[in-house]
């Protein structure tokens, strides 16, 4: 009798195990940050937590550089097969929201653990104009201007008390850097269509102020407005002084990081504050040298500027779910795993990058405290503008954005066109977009 019972129990156990195995799902997750180990550590923790709460189901993460990921995603979604269940998402491809490729995450996510601005950012019109919430705001970032403290000291460059140079002072800084054999800015624009936008964006923000800048980007103000012309003429002066490296058009974003902190061939680096995700990893993984002295600056103070102290800050790298995932409910659970204060704390501690996930600063134990302190000092009085260099394309109409990329990301910094021609092209695109 006991033998029969044991046999029955064993048989039932084996049957249940087989049933679980038969229904086990392997979810596919595609992510940017292929070379950013600090961010990958957080993603692997999310994977671990999901798998622990959902026994039998697994997640496989495939890492890309996003320039290569977007075409692969677009092709898979268009074909209707081969796409992942969850994937990295940001405003590089805003059209994904209206094509019906993203699942609406309005429900199934613990939004109380997400910063309100993060949810608001991704709550937008989708297919047919119907509003939904399309992604989890994992990363937030401000547009910053980093500098090499040691190099500044060697060149006798003193940083003002407010961490912002005047126009004349910045020209002097670039002149000293170039004379010493360095570029002013470590910018590589070969694999990003916005990499050389940081400085002109910052100058326009300071000159016009946020409200007028938005009007300019929306096409409501002429690109031949005297204030805009003044900014571009000054920007051309910086370029002519040697602000950018001669390798700007052939250098990638990853190479620009190394150009700045490892090769130390440039004095400054205008880039998103997600700089830390790449820089704060071991040097043999592409991170900055242990003895590199990193500093931060505020936007240059333009003459009669209306936007002094203003700086871009917005949601950056996020997580979306494929609307047609055959494992939709489980995929949403992966996304929801991010909606946790402990994950927000871990993100900040590991990467030093802002996040749209709520955090508890008192519980963040990180070796990057020195960076948080530096960031806090420099941005103590900053007035944030809800935008980043990567998101300008969302404000501009397509034709104007394409022209802005051609003119400002390539033409001007590579000295291929002059200011008058650049502004004429932008104004023509504005007029056509009306």
Short mmCIF file of C-alpha atoms in Angstrom, two decimals:
data_model
loop_
_atom_site.label_atom_id
_atom_site.label_comp_id
_atom_site.label_asym_id
_atom_site.label_seq_id
_atom_site.Cartn_x
_atom_site.Cartn_y
_atom_site.Cartn_z
CA UNK A 1 0.00 0.00 0.00
CA UNK A 2 2.75 2.46 0.97
CA UNK A 3 4.60 1.56 -2.24
CA UNK A 4 1.48 2.35 -4.27
CA UNK A 5 1.02 5.69 -2.57
CA UNK A 6 4.65 6.61 -3.10
CA UNK A 7 4.38 5.60 -6.75
CA UNK A 8 1.25 7.71 -7.17
CA UNK A 9 2.88 10.74 -5.52
CA UNK A 10 5.95 10.32 -7.71
CA UNK A 11 3.83 10.01 -10.81
CA UNK A 12 1.83 13.14 -9.95
CA UNK A 13 5.04 15.07 -9.18
CA UNK A 14 6.57 14.06 -12.47
CA UNK A 15 3.38 15.01 -14.28
CA UNK A 16 3.30 18.42 -12.61
CA UNK A 17 6.98 18.98 -13.39
CA UNK A 18 6.33 18.08 -17.00
CA UNK A 19 3.33 20.41 -17.13
CA UNK A 20 5.39 23.30 -15.74
CA UNK A 21 8.21 22.58 -18.19
CA UNK A 22 5.72 22.41 -21.05
CA UNK A 23 4.40 25.87 -20.20
CA UNK A 24 7.75 27.46 -19.32
CA UNK A 25 8.50 30.53 -21.41
CA UNK A 26 11.85 32.00 -22.43
CA UNK A 27 11.33 35.72 -22.86
CA UNK A 28 13.59 37.68 -25.19
CA UNK A 29 14.90 41.07 -24.11
CA UNK A 30 16.93 43.32 -26.41
CA UNK A 31 18.85 46.14 -24.80
CA UNK A 32 21.22 48.96 -25.59
CA UNK A 33 24.21 49.46 -23.23
CA UNK A 34 26.30 46.65 -24.70
CA UNK A 35 29.49 48.13 -23.26
CA UNK A 36 28.07 49.67 -20.07
CA UNK A 37 28.60 47.08 -17.36
CA UNK A 38 27.15 49.19 -14.54
CA UNK A 39 23.80 49.41 -16.31
CA UNK A 40 23.93 45.76 -17.34
CA UNK A 41 24.31 44.82 -13.66
CA UNK A 42 20.94 46.44 -12.90
CA UNK A 43 19.27 44.72 -15.85
CA UNK A 44 20.58 41.34 -14.71
CA UNK A 45 19.19 42.03 -11.22
CA UNK A 46 15.78 42.74 -12.77
CA UNK A 47 16.06 39.47 -14.71
CA UNK A 48 16.95 37.61 -11.50
CA UNK A 49 14.02 39.09 -9.58
CA UNK A 50 11.54 38.33 -12.35
CA UNK A 51 12.70 34.71 -12.63
CA UNK A 52 12.54 34.27 -8.84
CA UNK A 53 8.93 35.48 -8.76
CA UNK A 54 7.95 33.51 -11.86
CA UNK A 55 9.46 30.02 -11.46
CA UNK A 56 10.04 28.13 -14.68
CA UNK A 57 10.08 31.24 -16.85
CA UNK A 58 13.40 32.72 -17.98
CA UNK A 59 14.66 35.88 -19.63
CA UNK A 60 17.48 36.05 -22.16
CA UNK A 61 19.03 39.50 -22.62
CA UNK A 62 20.76 40.31 -25.90
CA UNK A 63 22.84 43.50 -25.87
CA UNK A 64 23.28 45.86 -28.80
CA UNK A 65 24.61 49.30 -29.55
CA UNK A 66 21.30 50.97 -30.29
CA UNK A 67 22.33 52.24 -33.70
CA UNK A 68 22.36 48.58 -34.78
CA UNK A 69 19.30 47.63 -32.74
CA UNK A 70 16.81 50.07 -34.30
CA UNK A 71 17.02 48.65 -37.86
CA UNK A 72 16.77 45.08 -36.51
CA UNK A 73 13.72 45.97 -34.43
CA UNK A 74 12.06 47.87 -37.25
CA UNK A 75 12.58 44.97 -39.66
CA UNK A 76 11.26 42.39 -37.18
CA UNK A 77 8.16 44.40 -36.30
CA UNK A 78 7.45 45.08 -39.96
CA UNK A 79 7.77 41.37 -40.77
CA UNK A 80 5.62 40.46 -37.77
CA UNK A 81 8.12 37.96 -36.39
CA UNK A 82 11.55 37.73 -34.77
CA UNK A 83 11.02 40.66 -32.41
CA UNK A 84 11.76 40.49 -28.66
CA UNK A 85 9.15 40.53 -25.90
CA UNK A 86 10.72 43.53 -24.15
CA UNK A 87 13.31 45.99 -25.40
CA UNK A 88 15.23 49.21 -24.76
CA UNK A 89 13.39 52.25 -26.05
CA UNK A 90 13.95 55.99 -26.30
CA UNK A 91 13.01 59.00 -28.39
CA UNK A 92 15.40 58.11 -31.22
CA UNK A 93 12.44 56.25 -32.77
CA UNK A 94 9.25 58.07 -31.68
CA UNK A 95 7.33 56.53 -34.59
CA UNK A 96 7.29 53.17 -32.78
CA UNK A 97 4.55 54.61 -30.52
CA UNK A 98 2.13 55.34 -33.36
CA UNK A 99 2.73 52.18 -35.39
CA UNK A 100 1.14 49.91 -32.78
CA UNK A 101 4.43 48.16 -31.98
CA UNK A 102 4.44 49.12 -28.29
CA UNK A 103 2.13 47.69 -25.65
CA UNK A 104 0.16 50.17 -23.53
CA UNK A 105 1.56 49.87 -19.99
CA UNK A 106 -1.13 52.01 -18.33
CA UNK A 107 -2.10 48.96 -16.29
CA UNK A 108 0.05 46.14 -14.93
CA UNK A 109 2.81 48.45 -13.69
CA UNK A 110 3.19 49.84 -10.16
CA UNK A 111 3.26 53.45 -11.31
CA UNK A 112 3.26 54.65 -7.69
CA UNK A 113 6.97 53.65 -7.70
CA UNK A 114 7.72 55.74 -10.78
CA UNK A 115 8.38 59.48 -10.71
CA UNK A 116 5.28 61.33 -12.01
CA UNK A 117 7.33 63.15 -14.66
CA UNK A 118 8.56 59.77 -15.92
CA UNK A 119 5.08 58.40 -16.44
CA UNK A 120 3.92 61.70 -17.89
CA UNK A 121 6.77 61.70 -20.40
CA UNK A 122 5.73 58.35 -21.89
CA UNK A 123 2.00 59.07 -21.78
CA UNK A 124 1.43 60.14 -25.36
CA UNK A 125 -0.83 59.59 -28.38
CA UNK A 126 -0.38 56.15 -29.90
CA UNK A 127 -2.09 54.33 -32.78
CA UNK A 128 -5.10 56.26 -34.05
CA UNK A 129 -4.32 59.09 -31.64
CA UNK A 130 -5.37 57.02 -28.60
CA UNK A 131 -3.32 57.97 -25.54
CA UNK A 132 -1.36 55.29 -23.73
CA UNK A 133 1.73 54.92 -21.55
CA UNK A 134 4.37 53.29 -23.68
CA UNK A 135 7.54 52.69 -21.62
CA UNK A 136 9.16 52.49 -18.18
CA UNK A 137 11.49 55.49 -17.63
CA UNK A 138 14.59 53.66 -16.41
CA UNK A 139 17.09 56.40 -17.18
CA UNK A 140 16.83 60.16 -16.95
CA UNK A 141 19.59 62.52 -18.00
CA UNK A 142 20.52 66.17 -18.15
CA UNK A 143 22.64 67.75 -20.88
CA UNK A 144 25.97 68.53 -19.23
CA UNK A 145 29.35 70.00 -20.04
CA UNK A 146 32.13 67.97 -18.36
CA UNK A 147 35.73 69.12 -18.18
CA UNK A 148 39.17 67.77 -17.33
CA UNK A 149 40.11 69.46 -14.06
CA UNK A 150 43.78 68.54 -14.28
CA UNK A 151 44.05 69.88 -17.81
CA UNK A 152 42.36 73.14 -16.83
CA UNK A 153 44.86 73.58 -13.99
CA UNK A 154 47.81 72.92 -16.31
CA UNK A 155 46.51 75.50 -18.78
CA UNK A 156 45.78 78.09 -16.11
CA UNK A 157 42.02 78.03 -16.70
CA UNK A 158 40.01 79.12 -13.65
CA UNK A 159 36.38 78.06 -13.40
CA UNK A 160 34.02 80.87 -12.30
CA UNK A 161 32.18 80.61 -8.99
CA UNK A 162 28.89 79.86 -10.75
CA UNK A 163 30.52 77.19 -12.95
CA UNK A 164 29.54 79.11 -16.09
CA UNK A 165 31.84 80.96 -18.46
CA UNK A 166 30.82 84.10 -20.32
CA UNK A 167 31.04 84.04 -24.10
CA UNK A 168 34.42 85.77 -24.11
CA UNK A 169 35.74 83.50 -21.37
CA UNK A 170 34.73 80.37 -23.27
CA UNK A 171 36.51 81.63 -26.38
CA UNK A 172 39.61 82.13 -24.24
CA UNK A 173 39.29 78.59 -22.82
CA UNK A 174 39.07 77.05 -26.28
CA UNK A 175 41.96 79.14 -27.55
CA UNK A 176 44.18 77.92 -24.68
CA UNK A 177 43.15 74.31 -25.24
CA UNK A 178 43.86 74.45 -28.97
CA UNK A 179 47.20 76.20 -28.46
CA UNK A 180 48.21 73.34 -26.15
CA UNK A 181 47.26 70.76 -28.80
CA UNK A 182 43.80 69.81 -27.53
CA UNK A 183 40.33 70.14 -29.04
CA UNK A 184 37.87 72.24 -27.11
CA UNK A 185 35.15 69.57 -27.12
CA UNK A 186 35.45 65.79 -27.35
CA UNK A 187 32.51 65.20 -29.68
CA UNK A 188 32.10 62.34 -32.14
CA UNK A 189 29.12 62.55 -34.48
CA UNK A 190 29.59 59.58 -36.79
CA UNK A 191 26.99 57.31 -35.12
CA UNK A 192 24.62 59.81 -33.46
CA UNK A 193 22.63 62.45 -35.31
CA UNK A 194 22.48 64.73 -32.24
CA UNK A 195 26.02 64.49 -30.79
CA UNK A 196 27.12 67.94 -32.01
CA UNK A 197 23.88 69.63 -30.90
CA UNK A 198 24.78 70.11 -27.24
CA UNK A 199 26.69 73.38 -27.51
CA UNK A 200 24.36 75.19 -29.94
CA UNK A 201 21.35 73.91 -27.97
CA UNK A 202 22.86 75.25 -24.75
CA UNK A 203 23.66 78.62 -26.32
CA UNK A 204 20.16 78.97 -27.76
CA UNK A 205 18.61 77.98 -24.42
CA UNK A 206 20.62 80.59 -22.54
CA UNK A 207 19.97 83.29 -25.12
CA UNK A 208 16.25 82.76 -25.68
CA UNK A 209 15.02 81.09 -22.51
CA UNK A 210 12.98 77.89 -22.49
CA UNK A 211 9.68 79.29 -23.78
CA UNK A 212 11.16 81.10 -26.77
CA UNK A 213 13.45 78.16 -27.52
CA UNK A 214 10.43 75.85 -27.75
CA UNK A 215 8.79 78.28 -30.15
CA UNK A 216 11.93 78.24 -32.30
CA UNK A 217 12.08 74.46 -32.34
CA UNK A 218 8.36 74.21 -33.19
CA UNK A 219 8.88 76.53 -36.16
CA UNK A 220 7.05 79.53 -34.68
CA UNK A 221 10.11 81.81 -34.71
CA UNK A 222 12.30 82.54 -37.72
CA UNK A 223 15.80 81.12 -37.82
CA UNK A 224 16.80 84.56 -39.05
CA UNK A 225 15.65 86.17 -35.81
CA UNK A 226 18.52 88.51 -34.74
CA UNK A 227 18.99 86.62 -31.46
CA UNK A 228 19.38 83.31 -33.28
CA UNK A 229 21.76 84.84 -35.82
CA UNK A 230 23.86 86.23 -32.96
CA UNK A 231 24.10 82.79 -31.34
CA UNK A 232 25.10 81.07 -34.57
CA UNK A 233 27.73 83.67 -35.41
CA UNK A 234 29.26 83.21 -31.97
CA UNK A 235 29.07 79.43 -32.33
CA UNK A 236 30.93 79.69 -35.64
CA UNK A 237 33.67 81.66 -33.85
CA UNK A 238 34.12 78.74 -31.44
CA UNK A 239 34.29 76.30 -34.35
CA UNK A 240 36.87 78.43 -36.16
CA UNK A 241 38.98 78.54 -32.99
CA UNK A 242 39.18 74.73 -33.05
CA UNK A 243 36.32 73.77 -30.76
CA UNK A 244 35.95 70.34 -32.37
CA UNK A 245 38.38 67.62 -33.31
CA UNK A 246 39.17 67.11 -36.98
CA UNK A 247 37.89 63.55 -36.48
CA UNK A 248 34.41 64.68 -35.40
CA UNK A 249 32.62 63.19 -38.41
CA UNK A 250 34.43 59.83 -38.18
CA UNK A 251 34.51 59.43 -34.39
CA UNK A 252 31.78 57.42 -32.62
CA UNK A 253 30.20 58.28 -29.30
CA UNK A 254 32.16 55.51 -27.56
CA UNK A 255 35.40 56.78 -29.13
CA UNK A 256 34.56 60.32 -28.02
CA UNK A 257 34.42 59.14 -24.39
CA UNK A 258 37.90 57.65 -24.64
CA UNK A 259 39.14 60.71 -26.56
CA UNK A 260 38.11 62.80 -23.56
CA UNK A 261 39.06 60.82 -20.48
CA UNK A 262 41.65 58.25 -21.59
CA UNK A 263 43.53 59.93 -24.43
CA UNK A 264 42.76 63.35 -22.90
CA UNK A 265 42.82 65.05 -26.27
CA UNK A 266 40.00 67.48 -25.44
CA UNK A 267 39.42 69.85 -22.55
CA UNK A 268 35.64 69.47 -22.35
CA UNK A 269 32.92 67.01 -23.28
CA UNK A 270 29.30 68.14 -23.87
CA UNK A 271 27.13 65.06 -23.43
CA UNK A 272 24.18 63.63 -21.51
CA UNK A 273 24.72 62.90 -17.83
CA UNK A 274 24.51 59.24 -18.81
CA UNK A 275 28.23 59.82 -19.43
CA UNK A 276 28.75 58.12 -16.07
CA UNK A 277 27.28 54.84 -17.30
CA UNK A 278 30.17 54.51 -19.74
CA UNK A 279 32.85 56.32 -17.74
CA UNK A 280 32.39 54.76 -14.31
CA UNK A 281 33.41 51.25 -15.30
CA UNK A 282 36.92 49.73 -15.19
CA UNK A 283 39.38 51.36 -17.61
CA UNK A 284 39.87 48.07 -19.46
CA UNK A 285 36.11 48.17 -20.16
CA UNK A 286 36.31 51.66 -21.62
CA UNK A 287 35.95 53.63 -18.40
CA UNK A 288 37.90 56.69 -17.38
CA UNK A 289 41.29 56.23 -15.63
CA UNK A 290 41.11 55.96 -11.86
CA UNK A 291 43.06 59.19 -11.43
CA UNK A 292 41.03 61.21 -13.96
CA UNK A 293 39.76 64.44 -12.41
CA UNK A 294 36.24 65.05 -13.69
CA UNK A 295 34.52 68.42 -13.35
CA UNK A 296 31.22 69.88 -14.49
CA UNK A 297 30.16 73.25 -15.92
CA UNK A 298 26.91 75.10 -16.47
CA UNK A 299 25.77 76.53 -19.78
CA UNK A 300 27.72 79.48 -21.15
CA UNK A 301 26.28 82.88 -20.22
CA UNK A 302 25.28 84.67 -23.40
CA UNK A 303 24.99 88.45 -23.70
CA UNK A 304 21.52 89.60 -22.61
CA UNK A 305 20.46 85.96 -22.30
CA UNK A 306 16.96 85.24 -20.98
CA UNK A 307 17.70 81.65 -19.97
CA UNK A 308 20.61 81.98 -17.55
CA UNK A 309 20.75 78.92 -15.30
CA UNK A 310 18.47 76.82 -17.51
CA UNK A 311 19.50 73.35 -18.63
CA UNK A 312 17.93 70.39 -20.41
CA UNK A 313 16.74 67.41 -18.34
CA UNK A 314 14.55 64.57 -19.58
CA UNK A 315 13.77 60.88 -19.65
CA UNK A 316 16.34 58.85 -21.58
CA UNK A 317 16.82 55.07 -21.95
CA UNK A 318 13.59 53.22 -21.11
CA UNK A 319 11.97 49.80 -21.40
CA UNK A 320 9.06 48.96 -23.72
CA UNK A 321 7.02 45.82 -24.32
CA UNK A 322 6.10 44.45 -27.74
CA UNK A 323 2.34 44.81 -28.27
CA UNK A 324 2.18 41.56 -30.21
CA UNK A 325 4.39 39.54 -27.87
CA UNK A 326 2.93 36.03 -27.54
CA UNK A 327 3.93 36.31 -23.87
CA UNK A 328 2.42 39.74 -23.26
CA UNK A 329 1.34 39.24 -19.64
CA UNK A 330 4.77 37.95 -18.63
CA UNK A 331 6.53 40.68 -20.61
CA UNK A 332 4.56 43.33 -18.70
CA UNK A 333 5.70 41.65 -15.47
CA UNK A 334 9.32 42.11 -16.58
CA UNK A 335 8.63 45.81 -17.11
CA UNK A 336 6.89 46.05 -13.74
CA UNK A 337 9.95 44.57 -12.02
CA UNK A 338 11.68 47.90 -12.70
CA UNK A 339 8.97 49.75 -10.74
CA UNK A 340 10.70 49.25 -7.41
CA UNK A 341 12.53 51.71 -5.16
CA UNK A 342 15.29 49.16 -4.55
CA UNK A 343 15.92 48.98 -8.30
CA UNK A 344 15.96 52.79 -8.48
CA UNK A 345 18.51 52.90 -5.65
CA UNK A 346 20.63 50.24 -7.32
CA UNK A 347 20.56 52.13 -10.63
CA UNK A 348 21.78 55.33 -8.98
CA UNK A 349 24.41 53.55 -6.89
CA UNK A 350 25.84 51.56 -9.79
CA UNK A 351 25.61 54.05 -12.66
CA UNK A 352 25.55 57.55 -11.17
CA UNK A 353 22.85 58.38 -13.73
CA UNK A 354 19.46 59.84 -12.84
CA UNK A 355 16.41 57.64 -13.12
CA UNK A 356 12.66 57.98 -13.57
CA UNK A 357 12.19 55.28 -10.92
CA UNK A 358 11.58 56.58 -7.40
CA UNK A 359 14.57 56.31 -5.07
CA UNK A 360 15.34 56.62 -1.37
CA UNK A 361 18.55 58.71 -1.28
CA UNK A 362 19.18 57.88 2.38
CA UNK A 363 19.55 54.22 1.42
CA UNK A 364 21.85 54.71 -1.58
CA UNK A 365 25.30 53.45 -0.63
CA UNK A 366 27.63 54.20 -3.51
CA UNK A 367 31.31 54.83 -4.20
CA UNK A 368 30.07 57.56 -6.56
CA UNK A 369 29.09 59.91 -3.74
CA UNK A 370 31.81 62.33 -4.83
CA UNK A 371 30.08 62.60 -8.21
CA UNK A 372 26.64 63.16 -6.67
CA UNK A 373 28.19 65.95 -4.59
CA UNK A 374 29.80 67.53 -7.66
CA UNK A 375 26.57 67.31 -9.61
CA UNK A 376 24.64 68.87 -6.72
CA UNK A 377 27.07 71.76 -6.35
CA UNK A 378 27.08 72.66 -10.04
CA UNK A 379 23.33 72.28 -10.51
CA UNK A 380 22.27 73.78 -7.17
CA UNK A 381 20.42 76.67 -8.82
CA UNK A 382 19.64 75.02 -12.17
CA UNK A 383 16.18 75.56 -13.66
CA UNK A 384 15.36 72.41 -15.58
CA UNK A 385 13.89 72.41 -19.07
CA UNK A 386 11.94 69.24 -19.93
CA UNK A 387 14.00 68.21 -22.96
CA UNK A 388 17.30 66.60 -23.96
CA UNK A 389 19.43 66.86 -27.10
CA UNK A 390 18.02 63.51 -28.24
CA UNK A 391 14.44 64.72 -27.81
CA UNK A 392 14.65 67.91 -29.87
CA UNK A 393 13.51 65.82 -32.83
CA UNK A 394 10.16 65.27 -31.08
CA UNK A 395 9.53 69.01 -30.88
CA UNK A 396 10.63 69.77 -34.45
CA UNK A 397 8.68 68.83 -37.55
CA UNK A 398 10.45 66.08 -39.54
CA UNK A 399 11.75 68.30 -42.33
CA UNK A 400 13.17 70.84 -39.90
CA UNK A 401 14.78 68.11 -37.80
CA UNK A 402 16.45 66.56 -40.84
CA UNK A 403 17.84 69.95 -41.79
CA UNK A 404 18.97 70.62 -38.23
CA UNK A 405 20.90 67.35 -38.27
CA UNK A 406 22.50 68.08 -41.64
CA UNK A 407 23.39 71.66 -40.75
CA UNK A 408 24.20 71.56 -37.03
CA UNK A 409 25.43 68.01 -36.52
CA UNK A 410 27.63 67.95 -39.62
CA UNK A 411 27.75 71.05 -41.81
CA UNK A 412 28.73 73.76 -39.35
CA UNK A 413 31.08 71.86 -37.00
CA UNK A 414 32.90 70.36 -39.98
CA UNK A 415 33.22 73.82 -41.57
CA UNK A 416 31.34 72.64 -44.68
CA UNK A 417 28.93 75.58 -44.69
CA UNK A 418 28.79 79.06 -43.23
CA UNK A 419 26.32 80.63 -40.83
CA UNK A 420 24.23 82.44 -43.46
CA UNK A 421 23.81 79.29 -45.53
CA UNK A 422 23.00 77.20 -42.45
CA UNK A 423 20.33 79.60 -41.24
CA UNK A 424 18.89 79.95 -44.75
CA UNK A 425 18.48 76.17 -44.95
CA UNK A 426 16.83 76.04 -41.52
CA UNK A 427 14.48 78.89 -42.36
CA UNK A 428 13.55 77.27 -45.69
CA UNK A 429 12.75 74.03 -43.86
CA UNK A 430 10.67 75.96 -41.31
CA UNK A 431 8.67 77.66 -44.04
CA UNK A 432 8.03 74.38 -45.84
CA UNK A 433 6.87 72.76 -42.62
CA UNK A 434 4.19 75.33 -41.88
#
